[in-house]
CSV table of C-alpha atoms in Angstrom, one decimal:
chain,number,residue,atom,x,y,z
A,1,MET,CA,-6.1,-7.9,11.1
A,2,ASN,CA,-8.5,-7.2,8.3
A,3,PRO,CA,-7.1,-8.6,4.9
A,4,LEU,CA,-7.9,-5.4,3.5
A,5,VAL,CA,-5.4,-3.8,5.4
A,6,PHE,CA,-2.6,-5.8,3.7
A,7,LEU,CA,-4.1,-5.4,0.7
A,8,GLY,CA,-4.2,-1.6,0.7
A,9,ILE,CA,-0.9,-1.0,2.5
A,10,LEU,CA,1.2,-3.7,0.5
A,11,PHE,CA,-0.6,-2.9,-3.1
A,12,GLY,CA,1.6,0.2,-4.1
A,13,PRO,CA,5.0,-1.5,-3.6
A,14,LEU,CA,3.4,-4.6,-5.3
A,15,VAL,CA,2.3,-2.7,-8.2
A,16,LEU,CA,5.7,-0.9,-8.7
A,17,VAL,CA,7.5,-4.4,-8.5
A,18,VAL,CA,5.0,-5.9,-11.0
A,19,SER,CA,5.3,-3.1,-13.4
A,20,TYR,CA,9.0,-2.8,-13.4
A,21,LEU,CA,9.1,-6.4,-14.0
A,22,PHE,CA,7.5,-5.8,-17.2
A,23,THR,CA,9.6,-2.9,-18.2
A,24,ALA,CA,13.0,-3.2,-16.6
A,25,ALA,CA,14.4,-6.0,-19.1
A,26,THR,CA,16.0,-4.6,-22.3
A,27,GLY,CA,17.3,-6.5,-25.1
A,28,PRO,CA,15.7,-8.4,-28.2
A,29,GLY,CA,13.9,-10.9,-26.1
A,30,VAL,CA,11.6,-8.6,-24.6
A,31,PRO,CA,8.3,-8.5,-26.3
A,32,ALA,CA,6.8,-5.3,-27.8
A,33,TRP,CA,3.9,-5.1,-25.6
A,34,ALA,CA,5.9,-5.5,-22.2
A,35,ALA,CA,6.5,-1.5,-22.2
A,36,SER,CA,2.7,-0.7,-22.8
A,37,VAL,CA,1.6,-3.5,-20.2
A,38,GLY,CA,3.9,-2.1,-17.5
A,39,GLY,CA,2.9,1.3,-18.1
A,40,ALA,CA,-0.8,0.3,-17.8
A,41,VAL,CA,-0.2,-1.8,-14.8
A,42,ARG,CA,1.8,1.2,-13.2
A,43,LEU,CA,-0.8,3.8,-14.1
A,44,TYR,CA,-4.0,1.6,-12.9
A,45,GLY,CA,-1.9,0.3,-9.9
A,46,THR,CA,-0.9,3.7,-8.6
A,47,ALA,CA,-4.6,5.0,-8.9
A,48,LEU,CA,-5.9,2.0,-7.1
A,49,ALA,CA,-3.2,2.2,-4.3
A,50,VAL,CA,-4.0,5.7,-3.8
A,51,VAL,CA,-7.8,4.9,-3.2
A,52,VAL,CA,-7.3,1.5,-1.5
A,53,GLY,CA,-4.3,2.4,0.8
A,54,PRO,CA,-6.3,5.3,2.9
A,55,LEU,CA,-9.5,3.3,2.7
A,56,ALA,CA,-7.9,0.2,4.1
A,57,LEU,CA,-6.0,2.3,6.8
A,58,HIS,CA,-9.2,4.1,7.7
A,59,VAL,CA,-11.0,0.8,8.4
A,60,ASP,CA,-8.1,-0.7,10.3
A,61,ARG,CA,-7.9,2.6,12.4
A,62,LEU,CA,-11.9,2.0,13.4
A,63,THR,CA,-11.0,-1.5,14.3
A,64,LEU,CA,-8.2,-0.7,16.3
A,65,ALA,CA,-10.0,2.0,18.2
A,66,ARG,CA,-12.5,-0.7,19.1
A,67,GLN,CA,-10.0,-3.5,20.1
A,68,SER,CA,-7.0,-1.6,21.5
A,69,ASP,CA,-5.6,1.6,23.0
A,70,TRP,CA,-3.8,2.6,20.2
A,71,VAL,CA,-5.4,4.7,17.5
A,72,PRO,CA,-2.9,5.6,14.6
A,73,SER,CA,-2.2,9.2,13.7
A,74,PRO,CA,-4.0,10.6,10.8
A,75,ILE,CA,-0.3,11.2,9.4
A,76,TYR,CA,-0.8,7.4,8.4
A,77,TYR,CA,-2.9,8.5,5.6
A,78,LEU,CA,0.2,9.7,3.8
A,79,VAL,CA,0.3,6.0,2.6
A,80,ALA,CA,-1.6,7.0,-0.3
A,81,VAL,CA,1.6,9.2,-1.7
A,82,PRO,CA,3.1,6.9,-4.0
A,83,PHE,CA,6.9,6.9,-2.9
A,84,LEU,CA,6.2,7.7,0.6
A,85,SER,CA,3.8,4.5,1.1
A,86,ILE,CA,6.6,2.2,1.5
A,87,PRO,CA,8.3,3.5,4.7
A,88,ILE,CA,5.1,4.8,6.0
A,89,SER,CA,3.6,1.4,5.6
A,90,VAL,CA,6.7,-0.4,7.4
A,91,ILE,CA,6.5,2.2,10.3
A,92,TYR,CA,2.7,1.6,10.6
A,93,LEU,CA,2.9,-2.2,10.5
A,94,VAL,CA,5.7,-2.2,13.1
A,95,ARG,CA,3.6,-0.1,15.4
A,96,ARG,CA,0.4,-2.0,14.6
A,97,PHE,CA,2.0,-5.4,15.4
A,98,THR,CA,3.8,-4.2,18.6
A,99,SER,CA,0.7,-2.3,20.0
A,100,ALA,CA,-2.1,-4.8,19.1
């Protein structure tokens, strides 16, 4: 499997986890810059996930079409929708590993 596929499919959930690590903690021990860094990571990470996710999926669809009998449905491009990316990527990866 192309490493770009893992990057694209798992990038959205990874960005959410990293950004919430910056902003989830409250109290006097949290640096003042943590909220702005978390917001920036969330904003730019979501924008990149919306671009990289479908691009990686398209490259993987082309690779699968050449190497196996299963070509994923275009519905999997919904991986670009930020909160749909998690369940869709899990379904896609399960189907990908069981069919290839």
